[in-house]
Amino acid sequence: MRVPSSAVAAVLAAIAACASSPEGDPDDLEVVPPGKADNYYSNVAAELEVSGTIPVTLTAEEYADEVIRGDRVSRRLTAVGLYLTTFLTDKFRGIDINGDGEITEDEVFFRNESYGGFHAMVRNYSVEALEVIGDATQGYSVRFTIDVAGPRDFLSKLVGVEGQTFDLQMPLGATIDPANVPRGEIRKFDPSTYQGEIETVRCEVRPLPVPANAYPHYADFVADGVYDITLLYGHDYNKARSDLRESREAWDTLEELGFNMPAPSFEDLGATSGPAVLEARAGGRDVRMEVRIFNSEMFVGDRQKQHDLALEELTTRDVFFYNGHAGPYFGFYLDAERVATVNYWELAEAPFTGKQQLAIAQGCQTYSQYADMLYASPEKSEDDLDVITTVNFSYGRGTMGIVRNLIRVDAQRNHQPVDFYRIVSDLNYEWLNSYRSVFYGVMGVDGNPQLHPYASAASIGQECAAPSDCGDPSGNVCLAEESGPKRCGAVALAETACPAGSRYRLTAAGGTIQGGACLPGE
């Protein structure tokens, strides 16, 4: 079955000036007259829906048996997703894991570097069997759809400027058990060197809509007075050990931001040290920000504890951030011996509750199925979980950039909520302008709040002298339209967020658009 993808993976970036410009003084805001603002957002990646029809080997008796028919279709479509991944994904020779200056035979990742390659990724668990058609005489076929994502020019490179179809090649009659995927074998596939028979699947492709901007569920995160984030660093098998470097950077950054650290030094930090803590305010209430850091060196001699703790942190924290090696049909790689590894199916079986959460899967190609395995939990859906993933390869950087955005506070330690467009654009910013190959996106954003989480909608229209007269100063504005006294408004991302009796207007400071707000009036 297909996991609904109404909230498609949107990788959206503000233009460079917006991503790096200051927020502006809220007392200097002014209303922008209608029709005077340009569209400041653009995609750095696009999500597409691929559809096609592929034969399925079935007798009339097997077709009539729902279990057998479903199994045969599942195996065929698993093959489609994986061979499509092989075609679309970026490829490289290998990695110098031991740091000796060359890529030896045991360090080779791909043997088909010239095949396909669109900096793209397949969302494997989005595949849907629309219908099985045919009969025992003519043979049976299944019509399917599956989602893929890649850079903005992905569609034109795949099918041409005016094209709508492309051909996928795979071994004739290929089937793959979704519970036993030979990843290494499939990622080396190249139809030009394959010795067996090949089948060609004609695929149609169309772009999927982009969801509107929204906020993470900050109000839910802080509702209990504790806003907790876990940074889980997977084991890096490369000599450079980016996991230790990144977890050390996390420690240094939190210390720089004024957090009370849970140990005398990074070297003293252990699995039971507890969180770094910052006492802050959110929406006019006290909130305790807690950030926990874990890496593989903390669990030497007790890998089962590491495995179990990973699942506990995943299911209980407001924000869970995995930073490590990943890929299609993979989970969390936590130790060199793979004793602590969290397999991908364990993500669906983890003991979640219905609390609002944000999960970040920073690793290679986590768009493939990480979000969908989490959504496969009976307790999780796009209603209570947002997931940030990578379309292509990831290089372990950007961890603290997103953490800084999630825990941003002003000089008085008031939490400053950052919206998803900004969060994702900041993740993408460095790579968009250098390697042009790492694309972050967010799933589950449809239905998220577009009204500032700490805004006081009840104060809209009240006379004021400053935003603080209206409620939380980060969630409210105080300004005048053309003439008349200053009145309260509520910060919002879109017109649809505005309550009855108010209207959405863009706001600016110094001639620069700062955002929008719900102001009094119809």
mmCIF file with all atom_site columns, C-alpha atoms in Angstrom, residues 160-335:
data_model
loop_
_atom_site.group_PDB
_atom_site.id
_atom_site.type_symbol
_atom_site.label_atom_id
_atom_site.label_alt_id
_atom_site.label_comp_id
_atom_site.label_asym_id
_atom_site.label_entity_id
_atom_site.label_seq_id
_atom_site.pdbx_PDB_ins_code
_atom_site.Cartn_x
_atom_site.Cartn_y
_atom_site.Cartn_z
_atom_site.occupancy
_atom_site.B_iso_or_equiv
_atom_site.pdbx_formal_charge
_atom_site.auth_seq_id
_atom_site.auth_comp_id
_atom_site.auth_asym_id
_atom_site.auth_atom_id
_atom_site.pdbx_PDB_model_num
ATOM 1   C CA . GLY A 1 160 ? 13.480 16.696  -22.399 1.00 0.00 ? 160 GLY A CA 1
ATOM 2   C CA . VAL A 1 161 ? 11.916 20.139  -22.416 1.00 0.00 ? 161 VAL A CA 1
ATOM 3   C CA . GLU A 1 162 ? 8.565  18.990  -23.808 1.00 0.00 ? 162 GLU A CA 1
ATOM 4   C CA . GLY A 1 163 ? 8.718  15.288  -23.010 1.00 0.00 ? 163 GLY A CA 1
ATOM 5   C CA . GLN A 1 164 ? 6.528  13.317  -20.635 1.00 0.00 ? 164 GLN A CA 1
ATOM 6   C CA . THR A 1 165 ? 7.961  9.790   -20.864 1.00 0.00 ? 165 THR A CA 1
ATOM 7   C CA . PHE A 1 166 ? 11.211 7.891   -20.381 1.00 0.00 ? 166 PHE A CA 1
ATOM 8   C CA . ASP A 1 167 ? 12.248 4.238   -20.536 1.00 0.00 ? 167 ASP A CA 1
ATOM 9   C CA . LEU A 1 168 ? 13.363 2.251   -17.501 1.00 0.00 ? 168 LEU A CA 1
ATOM 10  C CA . GLN A 1 169 ? 15.439 -0.864  -18.168 1.00 0.00 ? 169 GLN A CA 1
ATOM 11  C CA . MET A 1 170 ? 15.708 -3.764  -15.749 1.00 0.00 ? 170 MET A CA 1
ATOM 12  C CA . PRO A 1 171 ? 16.336 -7.528  -15.857 1.00 0.00 ? 171 PRO A CA 1
ATOM 13  C CA . LEU A 1 172 ? 13.473 -9.346  -17.567 1.00 0.00 ? 172 LEU A CA 1
ATOM 14  C CA . GLY A 1 173 ? 10.815 -10.390 -15.054 1.00 0.00 ? 173 GLY A CA 1
ATOM 15  C CA . ALA A 1 174 ? 12.811 -9.063  -12.085 1.00 0.00 ? 174 ALA A CA 1
ATOM 16  C CA . THR A 1 175 ? 11.202 -9.588  -8.680  1.00 0.00 ? 175 THR A CA 1
ATOM 17  C CA . ILE A 1 176 ? 12.601 -8.657  -5.275  1.00 0.00 ? 176 ILE A CA 1
ATOM 18  C CA . ASP A 1 177 ? 11.427 -9.651  -1.817  1.00 0.00 ? 177 ASP A CA 1
ATOM 19  C CA . PRO A 1 178 ? 10.945 -6.310  0.015   1.00 0.00 ? 178 PRO A CA 1
ATOM 20  C CA . ALA A 1 179 ? 12.075 -8.017  3.223   1.00 0.00 ? 179 ALA A CA 1
ATOM 21  C CA . ASN A 1 180 ? 15.357 -9.208  1.675   1.00 0.00 ? 180 ASN A CA 1
ATOM 22  C CA . VAL A 1 181 ? 16.807 -6.585  -0.647  1.00 0.00 ? 181 VAL A CA 1
ATOM 23  C CA . PRO A 1 182 ? 20.213 -7.232  -2.301  1.00 0.00 ? 182 PRO A CA 1
ATOM 24  C CA . ARG A 1 183 ? 21.211 -3.557  -2.242  1.00 0.00 ? 183 ARG A CA 1
ATOM 25  C CA . GLY A 1 184 ? 24.804 -4.016  -3.357  1.00 0.00 ? 184 GLY A CA 1
ATOM 26  C CA . GLU A 1 185 ? 23.904 -6.136  -6.357  1.00 0.00 ? 185 GLU A CA 1
ATOM 27  C CA . ILE A 1 186 ? 21.178 -3.810  -7.618  1.00 0.00 ? 186 ILE A CA 1
ATOM 28  C CA . ARG A 1 187 ? 23.115 -0.572  -7.264  1.00 0.00 ? 187 ARG A CA 1
ATOM 29  C CA . LYS A 1 188 ? 25.774 -1.968  -9.652  1.00 0.00 ? 188 LYS A CA 1
ATOM 30  C CA . PHE A 1 189 ? 23.245 -2.768  -12.394 1.00 0.00 ? 189 PHE A CA 1
ATOM 31  C CA . ASP A 1 190 ? 24.021 -1.416  -15.867 1.00 0.00 ? 190 ASP A CA 1
ATOM 32  C CA . PRO A 1 191 ? 21.897 -2.587  -18.833 1.00 0.00 ? 191 PRO A CA 1
ATOM 33  C CA . SER A 1 192 ? 24.834 -2.046  -21.199 1.00 0.00 ? 192 SER A CA 1
ATOM 34  C CA . THR A 1 193 ? 26.905 -4.698  -19.430 1.00 0.00 ? 193 THR A CA 1
ATOM 35  C CA . TYR A 1 194 ? 24.173 -6.963  -18.033 1.00 0.00 ? 194 TYR A CA 1
ATOM 36  C CA . GLN A 1 195 ? 24.460 -10.483 -19.488 1.00 0.00 ? 195 GLN A CA 1
ATOM 37  C CA . GLY A 1 196 ? 20.803 -11.510 -19.189 1.00 0.00 ? 196 GLY A CA 1
ATOM 38  C CA . GLU A 1 197 ? 17.648 -10.416 -20.994 1.00 0.00 ? 197 GLU A CA 1
ATOM 39  C CA . ILE A 1 198 ? 16.382 -6.873  -20.462 1.00 0.00 ? 198 ILE A CA 1
ATOM 40  C CA . GLU A 1 199 ? 12.830 -5.550  -20.269 1.00 0.00 ? 199 GLU A CA 1
ATOM 41  C CA . THR A 1 200 ? 11.912 -1.936  -20.933 1.00 0.00 ? 200 THR A CA 1
ATOM 42  C CA . VAL A 1 201 ? 9.192  -0.175  -18.953 1.00 0.00 ? 201 VAL A CA 1
ATOM 43  C CA . ARG A 1 202 ? 7.769  2.973   -20.535 1.00 0.00 ? 202 ARG A CA 1
ATOM 44  C CA . CYS A 1 203 ? 7.164  5.488   -17.741 1.00 0.00 ? 203 CYS A CA 1
ATOM 45  C CA . GLU A 1 204 ? 5.180  8.701   -17.715 1.00 0.00 ? 204 GLU A CA 1
ATOM 46  C CA . VAL A 1 205 ? 6.147  11.503  -15.373 1.00 0.00 ? 205 VAL A CA 1
ATOM 47  C CA . ARG A 1 206 ? 4.440  14.594  -13.993 1.00 0.00 ? 206 ARG A CA 1
ATOM 48  C CA . PRO A 1 207 ? 5.408  17.178  -11.373 1.00 0.00 ? 207 PRO A CA 1
ATOM 49  C CA . LEU A 1 208 ? 3.702  17.061  -7.986  1.00 0.00 ? 208 LEU A CA 1
ATOM 50  C CA . PRO A 1 209 ? 2.432  20.207  -6.242  1.00 0.00 ? 209 PRO A CA 1
ATOM 51  C CA . VAL A 1 210 ? 4.558  22.047  -3.695  1.00 0.00 ? 210 VAL A CA 1
ATOM 52  C CA . PRO A 1 211 ? 3.073  22.447  -0.198  1.00 0.00 ? 211 PRO A CA 1
ATOM 53  C CA . ALA A 1 212 ? 2.745  25.883  1.341   1.00 0.00 ? 212 ALA A CA 1
ATOM 54  C CA . ASN A 1 213 ? 5.098  27.146  4.011   1.00 0.00 ? 213 ASN A CA 1
ATOM 55  C CA . ALA A 1 214 ? 4.298  26.298  7.641   1.00 0.00 ? 214 ALA A CA 1
ATOM 56  C CA . TYR A 1 215 ? 5.833  26.060  11.094  1.00 0.00 ? 215 TYR A CA 1
ATOM 57  C CA . PRO A 1 216 ? 6.937  22.972  12.972  1.00 0.00 ? 216 PRO A CA 1
ATOM 58  C CA . HIS A 1 217 ? 4.565  22.264  15.866  1.00 0.00 ? 217 HIS A CA 1
ATOM 59  C CA . TYR A 1 218 ? 6.504  24.433  18.319  1.00 0.00 ? 218 TYR A CA 1
ATOM 60  C CA . ALA A 1 219 ? 3.472  25.157  20.491  1.00 0.00 ? 219 ALA A CA 1
ATOM 61  C CA . ASP A 1 220 ? 3.051  21.428  21.099  1.00 0.00 ? 220 ASP A CA 1
ATOM 62  C CA . PHE A 1 221 ? 6.780  20.967  21.686  1.00 0.00 ? 221 PHE A CA 1
ATOM 63  C CA . VAL A 1 222 ? 6.828  23.523  24.526  1.00 0.00 ? 222 VAL A CA 1
ATOM 64  C CA . ALA A 1 223 ? 3.374  22.782  25.974  1.00 0.00 ? 223 ALA A CA 1
ATOM 65  C CA . ASP A 1 224 ? 4.759  20.605  28.793  1.00 0.00 ? 224 ASP A CA 1
ATOM 66  C CA . GLY A 1 225 ? 7.426  23.167  29.694  1.00 0.00 ? 225 GLY A CA 1
ATOM 67  C CA . VAL A 1 226 ? 10.258 21.103  28.197  1.00 0.00 ? 226 VAL A CA 1
ATOM 68  C CA . TYR A 1 227 ? 11.448 21.377  24.599  1.00 0.00 ? 227 TYR A CA 1
ATOM 69  C CA . ASP A 1 228 ? 13.750 18.406  24.083  1.00 0.00 ? 228 ASP A CA 1
ATOM 70  C CA . ILE A 1 229 ? 16.009 17.556  21.163  1.00 0.00 ? 229 ILE A CA 1
ATOM 71  C CA . THR A 1 230 ? 18.208 14.503  20.662  1.00 0.00 ? 230 THR A CA 1
ATOM 72  C CA . LEU A 1 231 ? 21.264 14.492  18.398  1.00 0.00 ? 231 LEU A CA 1
ATOM 73  C CA . LEU A 1 232 ? 22.156 10.875  17.601  1.00 0.00 ? 232 LEU A CA 1
ATOM 74  C CA . TYR A 1 233 ? 25.373 10.451  15.641  1.00 0.00 ? 233 TYR A CA 1
ATOM 75  C CA . GLY A 1 234 ? 25.789 7.194   13.767  1.00 0.00 ? 234 GLY A CA 1
ATOM 76  C CA . HIS A 1 235 ? 29.182 5.513   13.500  1.00 0.00 ? 235 HIS A CA 1
ATOM 77  C CA . ASP A 1 236 ? 31.425 6.750   10.677  1.00 0.00 ? 236 ASP A CA 1
ATOM 78  C CA . TYR A 1 237 ? 33.556 3.991   9.180   1.00 0.00 ? 237 TYR A CA 1
ATOM 79  C CA . ASN A 1 238 ? 35.821 6.526   7.476   1.00 0.00 ? 238 ASN A CA 1
ATOM 80  C CA . LYS A 1 239 ? 39.175 7.317   9.036   1.00 0.00 ? 239 LYS A CA 1
ATOM 81  C CA . ALA A 1 240 ? 38.201 10.959  9.588   1.00 0.00 ? 240 ALA A CA 1
ATOM 82  C CA . ARG A 1 241 ? 35.376 9.898   11.987  1.00 0.00 ? 241 ARG A CA 1
ATOM 83  C CA . SER A 1 242 ? 32.942 12.687  11.136  1.00 0.00 ? 242 SER A CA 1
ATOM 84  C CA . ASP A 1 243 ? 30.615 11.394  13.867  1.00 0.00 ? 243 ASP A CA 1
ATOM 85  C CA . LEU A 1 244 ? 33.069 12.406  16.575  1.00 0.00 ? 244 LEU A CA 1
ATOM 86  C CA . ARG A 1 245 ? 33.880 15.682  14.852  1.00 0.00 ? 245 ARG A CA 1
ATOM 87  C CA . GLU A 1 246 ? 30.198 16.573  14.489  1.00 0.00 ? 246 GLU A CA 1
ATOM 88  C CA . SER A 1 247 ? 29.247 15.610  18.039  1.00 0.00 ? 247 SER A CA 1
ATOM 89  C CA . ARG A 1 248 ? 32.161 17.690  19.309  1.00 0.00 ? 248 ARG A CA 1
ATOM 90  C CA . GLU A 1 249 ? 30.890 20.618  17.220  1.00 0.00 ? 249 GLU A CA 1
ATOM 91  C CA . ALA A 1 250 ? 27.463 20.168  18.808  1.00 0.00 ? 250 ALA A CA 1
ATOM 92  C CA . TRP A 1 251 ? 28.994 20.380  22.283  1.00 0.00 ? 251 TRP A CA 1
ATOM 93  C CA . ASP A 1 252 ? 30.990 23.503  21.393  1.00 0.00 ? 252 ASP A CA 1
ATOM 94  C CA . THR A 1 253 ? 27.983 25.205  19.794  1.00 0.00 ? 253 THR A CA 1
ATOM 95  C CA . LEU A 1 254 ? 25.651 24.564  22.718  1.00 0.00 ? 254 LEU A CA 1
ATOM 96  C CA . GLU A 1 255 ? 28.286 25.809  25.136  1.00 0.00 ? 255 GLU A CA 1
ATOM 97  C CA . GLU A 1 256 ? 28.730 28.940  23.003  1.00 0.00 ? 256 GLU A CA 1
ATOM 98  C CA . LEU A 1 257 ? 24.956 29.534  23.038  1.00 0.00 ? 257 LEU A CA 1
ATOM 99  C CA . GLY A 1 258 ? 24.911 29.581  26.819  1.00 0.00 ? 258 GLY A CA 1
ATOM 100 C CA . PHE A 1 259 ? 23.608 26.110  27.600  1.00 0.00 ? 259 PHE A CA 1
ATOM 101 C CA . ASN A 1 260 ? 24.493 24.571  30.942  1.00 0.00 ? 260 ASN A CA 1
ATOM 102 C CA . MET A 1 261 ? 26.561 21.570  29.895  1.00 0.00 ? 261 MET A CA 1
ATOM 103 C CA . PRO A 1 262 ? 26.005 18.139  31.479  1.00 0.00 ? 262 PRO A CA 1
ATOM 104 C CA . ALA A 1 263 ? 29.695 17.258  31.938  1.00 0.00 ? 263 ALA A CA 1
ATOM 105 C CA . PRO A 1 264 ? 32.966 19.096  32.679  1.00 0.00 ? 264 PRO A CA 1
ATOM 106 C CA . SER A 1 265 ? 34.140 18.619  29.075  1.00 0.00 ? 265 SER A CA 1
ATOM 107 C CA . PHE A 1 266 ? 33.207 16.880  25.835  1.00 0.00 ? 266 PHE A CA 1
ATOM 108 C CA . GLU A 1 267 ? 35.656 14.099  26.673  1.00 0.00 ? 267 GLU A CA 1
ATOM 109 C CA . ASP A 1 268 ? 33.716 13.464  29.899  1.00 0.00 ? 268 ASP A CA 1
ATOM 110 C CA . LEU A 1 269 ? 30.328 13.297  28.155  1.00 0.00 ? 269 LEU A CA 1
ATOM 111 C CA . GLY A 1 270 ? 28.707 9.876   28.440  1.00 0.00 ? 270 GLY A CA 1
ATOM 112 C CA . ALA A 1 271 ? 25.470 8.119   27.599  1.00 0.00 ? 271 ALA A CA 1
ATOM 113 C CA . THR A 1 272 ? 24.026 8.884   31.040  1.00 0.00 ? 272 THR A CA 1
ATOM 114 C CA . SER A 1 273 ? 25.290 12.468  31.396  1.00 0.00 ? 273 SER A CA 1
ATOM 115 C CA . GLY A 1 274 ? 21.919 13.961  30.556  1.00 0.00 ? 274 GLY A CA 1
ATOM 116 C CA . PRO A 1 275 ? 21.063 17.010  28.453  1.00 0.00 ? 275 PRO A CA 1
ATOM 117 C CA . ALA A 1 276 ? 22.588 20.407  27.913  1.00 0.00 ? 276 ALA A CA 1
ATOM 118 C CA . VAL A 1 277 ? 20.012 22.855  29.303  1.00 0.00 ? 277 VAL A CA 1
ATOM 119 C CA . LEU A 1 278 ? 18.936 26.404  28.525  1.00 0.00 ? 278 LEU A CA 1
ATOM 120 C CA . GLU A 1 279 ? 16.198 28.116  30.531  1.00 0.00 ? 279 GLU A CA 1
ATOM 121 C CA . ALA A 1 280 ? 14.174 30.164  28.056  1.00 0.00 ? 280 ALA A CA 1
ATOM 122 C CA . ARG A 1 281 ? 10.730 31.622  27.372  1.00 0.00 ? 281 ARG A CA 1
ATOM 123 C CA . ALA A 1 282 ? 8.237  30.574  24.713  1.00 0.00 ? 282 ALA A CA 1
ATOM 124 C CA . GLY A 1 283 ? 4.943  32.324  24.154  1.00 0.00 ? 283 GLY A CA 1
ATOM 125 C CA . GLY A 1 284 ? 5.274  34.154  27.458  1.00 0.00 ? 284 GLY A CA 1
ATOM 126 C CA . ARG A 1 285 ? 5.892  30.964  29.456  1.00 0.00 ? 285 ARG A CA 1
ATOM 127 C CA . ASP A 1 286 ? 9.022  29.457  30.965  1.00 0.00 ? 286 ASP A CA 1
ATOM 128 C CA . VAL A 1 287 ? 10.416 26.570  28.943  1.00 0.00 ? 287 VAL A CA 1
ATOM 129 C CA . ARG A 1 288 ? 13.408 24.351  29.515  1.00 0.00 ? 288 ARG A CA 1
ATOM 130 C CA . MET A 1 289 ? 15.349 23.584  26.330  1.00 0.00 ? 289 MET A CA 1
ATOM 131 C CA . GLU A 1 290 ? 17.178 20.262  26.534  1.00 0.00 ? 290 GLU A CA 1
ATOM 132 C CA . VAL A 1 291 ? 19.620 18.917  23.949  1.00 0.00 ? 291 VAL A CA 1
ATOM 133 C CA . ARG A 1 292 ? 21.119 15.433  24.273  1.00 0.00 ? 292 ARG A CA 1
ATOM 134 C CA . ILE A 1 293 ? 24.202 14.255  22.370  1.00 0.00 ? 293 ILE A CA 1
ATOM 135 C CA . PHE A 1 294 ? 25.034 10.604  21.701  1.00 0.00 ? 294 PHE A CA 1
ATOM 136 C CA . ASN A 1 295 ? 27.802 8.948   19.668  1.00 0.00 ? 295 ASN A CA 1
ATOM 137 C CA . SER A 1 296 ? 29.094 5.403   19.333  1.00 0.00 ? 296 SER A CA 1
ATOM 138 C CA . GLU A 1 297 ? 32.082 5.850   21.656  1.00 0.00 ? 297 GLU A CA 1
ATOM 139 C CA . MET A 1 298 ? 29.688 6.230   24.590  1.00 0.00 ? 298 MET A CA 1
ATOM 140 C CA . PHE A 1 299 ? 28.473 2.647   24.254  1.00 0.00 ? 299 PHE A CA 1
ATOM 141 C CA . VAL A 1 300 ? 31.651 0.596   23.932  1.00 0.00 ? 300 VAL A CA 1
ATOM 142 C CA . GLY A 1 301 ? 30.883 -2.734  25.600  1.00 0.00 ? 301 GLY A CA 1
ATOM 143 C CA . ASP A 1 302 ? 27.106 -2.265  25.598  1.00 0.00 ? 302 ASP A CA 1
ATOM 144 C CA . ARG A 1 303 ? 25.809 -2.068  22.038  1.00 0.00 ? 303 ARG A CA 1
ATOM 145 C CA . GLN A 1 304 ? 22.372 -3.373  22.978  1.00 0.00 ? 304 GLN A CA 1
ATOM 146 C CA . LYS A 1 305 ? 21.949 -0.342  25.213  1.00 0.00 ? 305 LYS A CA 1
ATOM 147 C CA . GLN A 1 306 ? 22.910 1.873   22.271  1.00 0.00 ? 306 GLN A CA 1
ATOM 148 C CA . HIS A 1 307 ? 20.320 0.187   20.036  1.00 0.00 ? 307 HIS A CA 1
ATOM 149 C CA . ASP A 1 308 ? 17.565 0.443   22.626  1.00 0.00 ? 308 ASP A CA 1
ATOM 150 C CA . LEU A 1 309 ? 18.389 4.027   23.536  1.00 0.00 ? 309 LEU A CA 1
ATOM 151 C CA . ALA A 1 310 ? 18.182 5.075   19.877  1.00 0.00 ? 310 ALA A CA 1
ATOM 152 C CA . LEU A 1 311 ? 14.599 3.822   19.659  1.00 0.00 ? 311 LEU A CA 1
ATOM 153 C CA . GLU A 1 312 ? 13.687 5.334   23.031  1.00 0.00 ? 312 GLU A CA 1
ATOM 154 C CA . GLU A 1 313 ? 14.992 8.755   22.011  1.00 0.00 ? 313 GLU A CA 1
ATOM 155 C CA . LEU A 1 314 ? 13.279 8.503   18.624  1.00 0.00 ? 314 LEU A CA 1
ATOM 156 C CA . THR A 1 315 ? 9.890  7.860   20.174  1.00 0.00 ? 315 THR A CA 1
ATOM 157 C CA . THR A 1 316 ? 9.955  10.231  23.152  1.00 0.00 ? 316 THR A CA 1
ATOM 158 C CA . ARG A 1 317 ? 11.658 13.496  22.138  1.00 0.00 ? 317 ARG A CA 1
ATOM 159 C CA . ASP A 1 318 ? 10.083 16.512  20.465  1.00 0.00 ? 318 ASP A CA 1
ATOM 160 C CA . VAL A 1 319 ? 12.872 16.567  17.886  1.00 0.00 ? 319 VAL A CA 1
ATOM 161 C CA . PHE A 1 320 ? 15.026 13.586  16.936  1.00 0.00 ? 320 PHE A CA 1
ATOM 162 C CA . PHE A 1 321 ? 18.044 14.111  14.691  1.00 0.00 ? 321 PHE A CA 1
ATOM 163 C CA . TYR A 1 322 ? 19.913 11.132  13.223  1.00 0.00 ? 322 TYR A CA 1
ATOM 164 C CA . ASN A 1 323 ? 23.178 12.081  11.532  1.00 0.00 ? 323 ASN A CA 1
ATOM 165 C CA . GLY A 1 324 ? 24.984 9.132   9.985   1.00 0.00 ? 324 GLY A CA 1
ATOM 166 C CA . HIS A 1 325 ? 25.298 6.628   7.180   1.00 0.00 ? 325 HIS A CA 1
ATOM 167 C CA . ALA A 1 326 ? 21.991 5.732   5.565   1.00 0.00 ? 326 ALA A CA 1
ATOM 168 C CA . GLY A 1 327 ? 20.368 4.655   2.308   1.00 0.00 ? 327 GLY A CA 1
ATOM 169 C CA . PRO A 1 328 ? 17.486 2.740   0.701   1.00 0.00 ? 328 PRO A CA 1
ATOM 170 C CA . TYR A 1 329 ? 16.254 -0.142  2.853   1.00 0.00 ? 329 TYR A CA 1
ATOM 171 C CA . PHE A 1 330 ? 18.609 0.846   5.640   1.00 0.00 ? 330 PHE A CA 1
ATOM 172 C CA . GLY A 1 331 ? 18.126 2.267   9.124   1.00 0.00 ? 331 GLY A CA 1
ATOM 173 C CA . PHE A 1 332 ? 20.548 3.714   11.697  1.00 0.00 ? 332 PHE A CA 1
ATOM 174 C CA . TYR A 1 333 ? 24.171 2.546   11.407  1.00 0.00 ? 333 TYR A CA 1
ATOM 175 C CA . LEU A 1 334 ? 25.431 2.951   14.970  1.00 0.00 ? 334 LEU A CA 1
ATOM 176 C CA . ASP A 1 335 ? 28.559 0.826   15.412  1.00 0.00 ? 335 ASP A CA 1
#
